[in-house]
Tab-separated table of C-alpha atoms in Angstrom:
chain	number	residue	atom	x	y	z
S	1	MET	CA	0.000	0.000	0.000
S	2	PRO	CA	1.184	3.546	-0.647
S	3	GLN	CA	2.459	5.458	2.391
S	4	GLN	CA	-0.632	7.697	2.458
S	5	GLU	CA	-3.095	4.787	2.514
S	6	LYS	CA	-1.232	3.054	5.335
S	7	LEU	CA	-1.968	5.940	7.672
S	8	PHE	CA	-5.581	4.918	8.171
S	9	GLU	CA	-4.428	1.648	9.726
S	10	THR	CA	-3.774	3.643	12.908
S	11	ILE	CA	-5.706	6.420	14.630
S	12	PRO	CA	-3.951	9.732	15.338
S	13	VAL	CA	-2.109	10.090	18.653
S	14	GLY	CA	-4.063	13.304	19.172
S	15	THR	CA	-5.328	16.313	17.278
S	16	LEU	CA	-2.442	17.585	15.186
S	17	GLY	CA	-0.942	20.928	16.169
S	18	ILE	CA	2.095	22.680	14.665
S	19	ILE	CA	3.813	25.549	16.428
S	20	ALA	CA	6.249	27.193	14.025
S	21	LEU	CA	8.307	29.653	16.042
S	22	GLU	CA	8.952	32.947	14.295
S	23	SER	CA	12.376	31.663	13.215
S	24	SER	CA	10.694	28.874	11.173
S	25	SER	CA	7.499	30.628	10.113
S	26	ASP	CA	8.093	30.248	6.334
S	27	LEU	CA	8.932	26.542	6.558
S	28	GLY	CA	6.025	25.997	8.966
S	29	GLN	CA	3.542	27.575	6.546
S	30	LYS	CA	4.684	25.371	3.657
S	31	VAL	CA	4.531	22.237	5.843
S	32	ASN	CA	1.039	23.171	7.013
S	33	ASP	CA	-0.178	23.743	3.428
S	34	TYR	CA	0.956	20.258	2.387
S	35	ILE	CA	-0.775	18.528	5.311
S	36	VAL	CA	-4.015	20.515	4.798
S	37	GLU	CA	-4.059	19.523	1.116
S	38	TRP	CA	-3.321	15.839	1.792
S	39	ARG	CA	-5.938	15.468	4.487
S	40	LYS	CA	-8.629	17.109	2.363
S	41	GLU	CA	-7.918	14.644	-0.451
S	42	ARG	CA	-7.598	11.594	1.807
S	43	GLU	CA	-10.798	9.567	1.902
S	44	SER	CA	-11.759	7.000	4.540
S	45	GLU	CA	-14.910	5.851	6.302
S	46	HIS	CA	-13.078	6.459	9.597
S	47	LYS	CA	-12.842	10.244	9.164
S	48	SER	CA	-16.282	10.804	10.677
S	49	THR	CA	-15.512	8.834	13.884
S	50	ILE	CA	-14.605	10.462	17.209
S	51	ALA	CA	-11.044	9.083	16.973
S	52	PHE	CA	-10.510	11.373	13.971
S	53	ALA	CA	-12.094	14.490	15.520
S	54	GLY	CA	-10.310	17.613	14.247
S	55	TYR	CA	-8.475	15.537	11.643
S	56	GLN	CA	-9.366	17.739	8.664
S	57	ARG	CA	-8.896	21.461	9.274
S	58	ASP	CA	-8.068	24.604	7.321
S	59	SER	CA	-4.863	25.043	9.322
S	60	TYR	CA	-2.886	23.065	11.888
S	61	LEU	CA	-0.732	26.037	12.882
S	62	ILE	CA	-1.248	27.129	16.482
S	63	ASN	CA	-0.997	30.799	17.394
S	64	ALA	CA	2.012	31.235	19.701
S	65	ALA	CA	4.471	34.046	20.327
S	66	CYS	CA	7.354	35.165	22.527
S	67	PRO	CA	6.806	38.879	23.213
S	68	ARG	CA	9.586	40.844	24.921
S	69	PHE	CA	9.655	43.561	27.542
S	70	GLY	CA	11.755	46.714	27.135
S	71	SER	CA	14.456	45.126	29.277
S	72	GLY	CA	14.902	42.362	26.678
S	73	GLU	CA	13.229	39.698	28.818
S	74	ALA	CA	10.611	37.543	27.112
S	75	LYS	CA	7.786	35.137	27.847
S	76	GLY	CA	6.160	32.324	25.903
S	77	SER	CA	2.490	32.728	25.069
S	78	ILE	CA	0.078	30.256	23.411
S	79	ASN	CA	-3.167	31.887	22.369
S	80	GLU	CA	-5.387	28.819	21.893
S	81	SER	CA	-6.020	25.501	23.623
S	82	VAL	CA	-3.462	22.715	23.151
S	83	ARG	CA	-5.004	20.217	25.567
S	84	GLY	CA	-4.680	16.679	24.174
S	85	THR	CA	-2.838	17.921	21.082
S	86	ASP	CA	-0.027	16.061	19.342
S	87	LEU	CA	2.325	19.053	19.123
S	88	TYR	CA	5.195	19.585	16.681
S	89	LEU	CA	7.468	22.548	17.397
S	90	LEU	CA	9.581	23.911	14.525
S	91	VAL	CA	12.572	26.100	15.365
S	92	ASP	CA	15.529	27.450	13.357
S	93	VAL	CA	18.253	28.419	15.817
S	94	CYS	CA	20.352	29.926	12.991
S	95	ASN	CA	17.882	32.625	11.930
S	96	HIS	CA	19.928	35.773	12.518
S	97	SER	CA	17.458	38.034	10.666
S	98	LEU	CA	15.149	38.420	13.686
S	99	THR	CA	15.739	41.276	16.102
S	100	TYR	CA	14.435	42.530	19.461
S	101	ASN	CA	14.788	45.781	21.401
S	102	MET	CA	16.660	45.933	24.682
S	103	SER	CA	16.982	49.236	26.520
S	104	GLY	CA	16.696	51.141	23.253
S	105	HIS	CA	19.203	48.964	21.375
S	106	VAL	CA	18.378	46.588	18.517
S	107	ASN	CA	19.807	43.100	19.047
S	108	HIS	CA	19.907	40.266	16.507
S	109	MET	CA	18.689	36.965	17.909
S	110	SER	CA	21.425	34.414	18.531
S	111	PRO	CA	21.045	30.609	18.683
S	112	ASP	CA	20.853	30.989	22.479
S	113	ASP	CA	17.847	33.330	22.128
S	114	HIS	CA	16.023	30.931	19.780
S	115	TYR	CA	16.691	27.970	22.072
S	116	GLN	CA	15.397	29.945	25.051
S	117	ASP	CA	12.217	30.851	23.112
S	118	LEU	CA	11.699	27.149	22.338
S	119	LYS	CA	11.829	26.367	26.059
S	120	ARG	CA	9.414	29.220	26.768
S	121	ILE	CA	6.837	27.767	24.372
S	122	ILE	CA	7.246	24.282	25.907
S	123	ALA	CA	6.775	25.844	29.333
S	124	ALA	CA	3.636	27.665	28.120
S	125	VAL	CA	2.169	24.302	27.011
S	126	GLY	CA	2.276	23.428	30.693
S	127	GLY	CA	2.062	19.665	30.227
S	128	LYS	CA	-1.394	19.863	28.604
S	129	ALA	CA	-0.339	18.428	25.218
S	130	ARG	CA	-0.656	14.701	24.524
S	131	ARG	CA	2.882	14.592	23.123
S	132	ILE	CA	5.572	17.108	22.173
S	133	THR	CA	7.995	16.597	19.277
S	134	VAL	CA	10.692	19.180	18.561
S	135	ILE	CA	11.849	19.525	14.949
S	136	MET	CA	15.133	21.429	15.126
S	137	PRO	CA	16.806	21.100	11.693
S	138	PHE	CA	20.115	22.635	12.819
S	139	LEU	CA	20.845	20.954	16.141
S	140	TYR	CA	21.512	23.593	18.787
S	141	GLU	CA	25.196	23.485	19.837
S	142	GLY	CA	25.600	20.359	17.673
S	143	ARG	CA	29.230	21.228	16.949
S	144	GLN	CA	30.014	21.155	20.680
S	145	HIS	CA	29.437	17.393	20.876
S	146	LYS	CA	32.566	16.235	22.695
S	147	ARG	CA	35.216	17.461	25.082
S	148	SER	CA	38.758	18.081	23.940
S	149	SER	CA	39.787	19.822	27.186
S	150	ARG	CA	37.920	21.451	30.086
S	151	GLU	CA	34.854	22.396	28.036
S	152	SER	CA	31.101	22.448	28.403
S	153	LEU	CA	29.030	19.781	26.625
S	154	ASP	CA	26.318	22.168	25.493
S	155	CYS	CA	24.480	19.905	23.045
S	156	ALA	CA	24.073	17.058	25.550
S	157	LEU	CA	22.883	19.525	28.192
S	158	ALA	CA	20.312	21.012	25.798
S	159	LEU	CA	18.922	17.596	24.791
S	160	GLN	CA	18.589	16.539	28.426
S	161	GLU	CA	16.938	19.840	29.304
S	162	LEU	CA	14.343	19.475	26.542
S	163	THR	CA	13.454	15.888	27.448
S	164	ASN	CA	13.226	16.816	31.138
S	165	MET	CA	10.678	19.481	30.141
S	166	GLY	CA	8.465	16.813	28.559
S	167	VAL	CA	9.700	16.577	24.967
S	168	GLU	CA	9.093	13.035	23.757
S	169	SER	CA	11.010	13.104	20.481
S	170	ILE	CA	13.638	15.278	18.774
S	171	ILE	CA	14.098	15.349	14.999
S	172	THR	CA	17.124	17.019	13.463
S	173	PHE	CA	18.897	16.975	10.108
S	174	ASP	CA	22.487	16.001	9.439
S	175	ALA	CA	23.654	16.220	13.053
S	176	HIS	CA	27.353	17.062	13.279
S	177	ASP	CA	27.799	13.891	15.338
S	178	PRO	CA	24.722	11.651	15.845
S	179	ARG	CA	26.328	10.147	18.950
S	180	VAL	CA	25.013	13.070	20.990
S	181	GLN	CA	21.833	10.988	21.256
S	182	ASN	CA	23.686	8.961	23.906
S	183	SER	CA	22.834	11.786	26.299
S	184	ILE	CA	19.112	10.878	26.042
S	185	PRO	CA	19.144	7.080	25.493
S	186	LEU	CA	15.502	6.532	26.526
S	187	LYS	CA	14.029	9.194	24.223
S	188	SER	CA	13.563	9.271	20.459
S	189	PHE	CA	16.252	11.130	18.528
S	190	GLU	CA	16.337	11.065	14.705
S	191	THR	CA	18.972	12.669	12.504
S	192	ILE	CA	18.006	12.732	8.830
S	193	LYS	CA	20.191	13.253	5.771
S	194	PRO	CA	18.629	15.148	2.817
S	195	THR	CA	20.498	13.097	0.174
S	196	TYR	CA	17.370	12.460	-1.905
S	197	GLN	CA	16.435	16.163	-1.973
S	198	PHE	CA	19.990	17.118	-3.049
S	199	ILE	CA	19.941	14.641	-5.927
S	200	LYS	CA	16.430	15.697	-6.947
S	201	ALA	CA	17.415	19.400	-6.940
S	202	LEU	CA	20.537	18.639	-8.973
S	203	LEU	CA	18.741	16.592	-11.610
S	204	GLN	CA	15.947	19.167	-11.952
S	205	ASN	CA	18.288	22.150	-12.301
S	206	VAL	CA	21.238	20.687	-14.234
S	207	PRO	CA	19.807	18.847	-17.278
S	208	ASP	CA	23.155	17.744	-18.747
S	209	LEU	CA	24.503	15.802	-15.748
S	210	GLN	CA	25.962	12.392	-16.557
S	211	VAL	CA	25.518	10.182	-13.494
S	212	ASP	CA	28.225	7.539	-13.965
S	213	SER	CA	31.729	6.845	-12.664
S	214	LYS	CA	33.379	8.120	-15.859
S	215	ASN	CA	31.874	11.583	-15.609
S	216	MET	CA	31.106	12.232	-11.930
S	217	MET	CA	32.777	11.974	-8.548
S	218	ILE	CA	31.785	12.724	-4.946
S	219	ILE	CA	34.280	14.524	-2.731
S	220	SER	CA	34.379	14.665	1.063
S	221	PRO	CA	36.079	17.928	2.128
S	222	ASP	CA	37.376	16.299	5.340
S	223	GLU	CA	37.328	13.046	7.303
S	224	GLY	CA	34.210	14.142	9.242
S	225	ALA	CA	32.038	14.083	6.097
S	226	MET	CA	33.236	10.643	4.935
S	227	GLY	CA	30.092	8.683	5.871
S	228	ARG	CA	27.872	11.186	4.083
S	229	ALA	CA	30.034	11.102	0.941
S	230	VAL	CA	30.321	7.291	0.893
S	231	TYR	CA	26.522	6.916	0.947
S	232	PHE	CA	26.062	9.624	-1.710
S	233	ALA	CA	28.637	7.938	-3.987
S	234	ASN	CA	27.205	4.450	-3.482
S	235	VAL	CA	23.595	5.363	-4.321
S	236	LEU	CA	24.764	7.212	-7.454
S	237	GLY	CA	27.168	4.427	-8.435
S	238	VAL	CA	30.185	6.747	-8.732
S	239	ASP	CA	33.660	7.000	-7.153
S	240	MET	CA	34.528	9.174	-4.191
S	241	GLY	CA	37.604	10.955	-2.943
S	242	MET	CA	38.424	12.915	0.180
S	243	PHE	CA	40.615	15.656	1.525
S	244	TYR	CA	42.060	15.757	4.972
S	245	LYS	CA	42.957	18.987	6.685
S	246	ARG	CA	46.462	19.495	7.990
S	247	ARG	CA	46.083	21.872	10.905
S	248	ASP	CA	48.491	23.913	12.991
S	249	TYR	CA	47.715	22.710	16.503
S	250	THR	CA	50.153	25.175	18.086
S	251	THR	CA	47.877	28.183	17.464
S	252	ILE	CA	44.182	29.029	17.763
S	253	VAL	CA	42.400	31.525	15.461
S	254	ASN	CA	38.704	32.325	16.006
S	255	GLY	CA	38.415	29.370	18.362
S	256	ARG	CA	39.888	26.829	15.918
S	257	ASN	CA	43.269	25.492	14.842
S	258	PRO	CA	44.017	27.046	11.431
S	259	ILE	CA	44.202	24.770	8.353
S	260	VAL	CA	47.707	24.599	6.839
S	261	ALA	CA	46.874	22.506	3.752
S	262	HIS	CA	44.244	20.244	2.152
S	263	GLU	CA	45.652	16.859	1.119
S	264	PHE	CA	43.720	14.760	-1.460
S	265	LEU	CA	43.110	11.000	-1.398
S	266	GLY	CA	41.356	9.469	-4.403
S	267	THR	CA	41.472	8.556	-8.100
S	268	ASP	CA	42.033	10.845	-11.079
S	269	ILE	CA	39.383	13.597	-11.308
S	270	GLU	CA	40.427	15.253	-14.566
S	271	GLY	CA	37.395	16.398	-16.585
S	272	LYS	CA	34.834	14.949	-14.163
S	273	ASP	CA	31.902	16.803	-12.617
S	274	VAL	CA	32.590	16.901	-8.890
S	275	ILE	CA	30.121	17.229	-5.996
S	276	ILE	CA	31.611	18.389	-2.683
S	277	ILE	CA	29.234	17.257	0.066
S	278	ASP	CA	29.225	18.468	3.679
S	279	ASP	CA	26.825	19.194	6.540
S	280	MET	CA	27.182	22.981	6.511
S	281	ILE	CA	28.697	25.997	4.831
S	282	SER	CA	29.725	28.322	7.642
S	283	SER	CA	32.210	30.876	6.314
S	284	GLY	CA	32.708	28.675	3.236
S	285	GLU	CA	36.490	29.116	3.184
S	286	SER	CA	37.152	25.395	3.607
S	287	MET	CA	34.796	24.505	0.717
S	288	LEU	CA	36.382	27.081	-1.583
S	289	ASP	CA	39.892	25.887	-0.667
S	290	VAL	CA	38.861	22.342	-1.609
S	291	ALA	CA	37.335	23.640	-4.869
S	292	SER	CA	40.639	25.404	-5.675
S	293	GLU	CA	42.557	22.174	-5.062
S	294	LEU	CA	40.137	20.262	-7.324
S	295	LYS	CA	40.499	22.815	-10.120
S	296	ARG	CA	44.266	22.537	-9.769
S	297	ARG	CA	43.792	18.819	-10.495
S	298	LYS	CA	41.765	19.734	-13.643
S	299	ALA	CA	38.285	18.835	-12.344
S	300	GLY	CA	35.303	19.746	-14.522
S	301	ARG	CA	32.280	21.527	-13.022
S	302	ILE	CA	32.304	21.787	-9.244
S	303	PHE	CA	29.048	21.535	-7.294
S	304	VAL	CA	28.974	22.399	-3.596
S	305	ALA	CA	26.180	20.742	-1.582
S	306	ALA	CA	25.555	21.337	2.120
S	307	THR	CA	22.498	20.809	4.305
S	308	PHE	CA	22.865	24.175	6.015
S	309	GLY	CA	23.957	27.303	4.164
S	310	LEU	CA	24.904	29.711	6.961
S	311	PHE	CA	27.245	31.958	4.907
S	312	THR	CA	28.468	33.669	8.076
S	313	ASN	CA	30.943	35.849	6.127
S	314	GLY	CA	28.503	36.831	3.391
S	315	PHE	CA	28.504	35.874	-0.297
S	316	ASP	CA	31.400	37.909	-1.725
S	317	LYS	CA	33.865	35.013	-1.870
S	318	PHE	CA	31.263	32.719	-3.455
S	319	ASP	CA	30.373	35.398	-6.015
S	320	GLU	CA	34.061	35.771	-6.841
S	321	ALA	CA	34.564	31.983	-7.066
S	322	TYR	CA	31.592	31.680	-9.435
S	323	GLU	CA	32.840	34.504	-11.671
S	324	GLN	CA	36.273	32.852	-11.855
S	325	GLY	CA	34.676	29.503	-12.817
S	326	LEU	CA	35.862	27.876	-9.604
S	327	ILE	CA	32.376	26.679	-8.598
S	328	TYR	CA	29.406	25.952	-10.848
S	329	ARG	CA	26.470	25.569	-8.432
S	330	VAL	CA	25.847	25.757	-4.678
S	331	ILE	CA	22.991	23.698	-3.191
S	332	THR	CA	21.631	24.096	0.341
S	333	THR	CA	18.257	23.343	1.915
S	334	ASN	CA	15.552	25.713	3.172
S	335	LEU	CA	15.747	24.180	6.662
S	336	VAL	CA	17.549	27.285	7.904
S	337	TYR	CA	17.066	30.969	7.116
S	338	GLN	CA	17.801	31.906	3.506
S	339	PRO	CA	18.488	35.619	2.928
S	340	ALA	CA	16.588	37.110	-0.024
S	341	GLU	CA	19.962	37.994	-1.588
S	342	LEU	CA	20.974	34.312	-1.651
S	343	LEU	CA	17.842	33.278	-3.546
S	344	THR	CA	18.716	35.698	-6.372
S	345	LYS	CA	22.193	34.246	-6.975
S	346	GLU	CA	22.595	32.661	-10.411
S	347	TYR	CA	24.684	29.824	-8.983
S	348	TYR	CA	22.356	28.964	-6.088
S	349	ILE	CA	19.947	25.995	-5.985
S	350	SER	CA	17.538	25.597	-3.061
S	351	ALA	CA	16.570	22.047	-2.046
S	352	ASP	CA	13.033	22.338	-0.661
S	353	MET	CA	12.540	20.173	2.437
S	354	SER	CA	9.002	21.295	3.380
S	355	LYS	CA	7.219	18.337	1.752
S	356	TYR	CA	9.515	15.877	3.497
S	357	VAL	CA	9.005	17.511	6.912
S	358	ALA	CA	5.241	17.463	6.285
S	359	LEU	CA	5.406	13.719	5.497
S	360	LEU	CA	7.279	13.083	8.734
S	361	ILE	CA	4.747	15.025	10.807
S	362	ASP	CA	1.730	13.475	9.078
S	363	THR	CA	3.114	9.946	9.562
S	364	LEU	CA	4.181	10.451	13.179
S	365	ASN	CA	0.785	11.910	14.067
S	366	HIS	CA	-0.624	8.472	13.193
S	367	ASP	CA	2.097	6.785	15.277
S	368	ALA	CA	3.157	4.996	12.096
S	369	SER	CA	6.697	3.904	11.262
S	370	ILE	CA	8.905	6.473	9.516
S	371	SER	CA	11.650	3.953	8.648
S	372	GLU	CA	10.693	4.076	4.942
S	373	LEU	CA	10.992	7.861	4.980
S	374	LEU	CA	14.386	7.731	6.712
S	375	ASN	CA	15.855	5.400	4.079
S	376	PRO	CA	15.654	7.171	0.683
S	377	THR	CA	17.657	4.619	-1.341
S	378	GLU	CA	14.669	3.312	-3.326
S	379	ARG	CA	13.386	6.828	-4.083
S	380	ILE	CA	16.875	7.883	-5.222
S	381	GLN	CA	17.126	4.905	-7.585
S	382	ASN	CA	13.690	5.706	-9.033
S	383	ILE	CA	14.520	9.331	-9.753
S	384	ILE	CA	17.909	8.430	-11.319
S	385	ASN	CA	16.263	5.787	-13.516
S	386	GLN	CA	13.693	8.354	-14.713
S	387	TYR	CA	16.487	10.872	-15.411
S	388	THR	CA	18.653	8.457	-17.393
S	389	LYS	CA	15.811	7.049	-19.577
């Protein structure tokens, strides 16, 4: 049976409710529109029973806000009943576009502010919801996943704090290190890779791609992205290579050991289209360094794909790299804030994740298995077969 038909084998956990915090309002609206459309089209004799009360509505978005006082302090406020609701909270901790006033000054919201607002909304629910699931695409403090000296373990602390407040399940995308789930071993923690959406976006926007080992190669920019690149290469049936970063461990610049050189391990890449795959583009310097090294080895077109496009240092270096022919396309998802300027770039491709998030929410609301959604191999093979016909 198709995934949609299977849903009526189980009754919903509770009336569906989606709280998209201001940081994720655009994504939340798209997700809501998909679910509204699906549930209007879905036909079953069970829809009129009490178990499906409130199943078909014009909107599943719940009105919630975090207003602030002049001092900068805030409070969580939910403006409608959530009793017995199966709640899904969407938050983008990387949305730096939002501001608030504090003592006459305008402050941009940091990841700490977004995380605090998430906790405020959970606190405002006050234990009345049937179940709370947090969908946090960019895992808060995910890069601080282990100790290398006397350091705080912020990600583990945050996960424990959320589950102690009553969160039943946490869904994130491309966690920097999935082993952080060890901090909450009795709770559900899912980290999802958007490989299918990357491939779909590529095939739809680049019509002359040749998906075979003679013409394409996947590159991991460092040892940390190896697993991601190996899977990507295997499902496409192409070779992969990797760089490792030689760092100067005697100095620290901006909190990190500076990279001395990028060393390449892999087969000949001359003339091949190359996809550099990673979890995020922060400043982007590392990606562009790798692209320079690939061009030096006579690579063909270079595609940069990352789940999260943060672009913390702006777009100037990417604009320059595109003009010089260093990179051909940059693909990131809409799971985090996308500045309007980014969407106008000729080299930029956005991989839309809203339909996938909607599928996850719709399926989980029925307490159905999401294992098929978490493993995209079959869907990837189908879309490649259609493309190569």
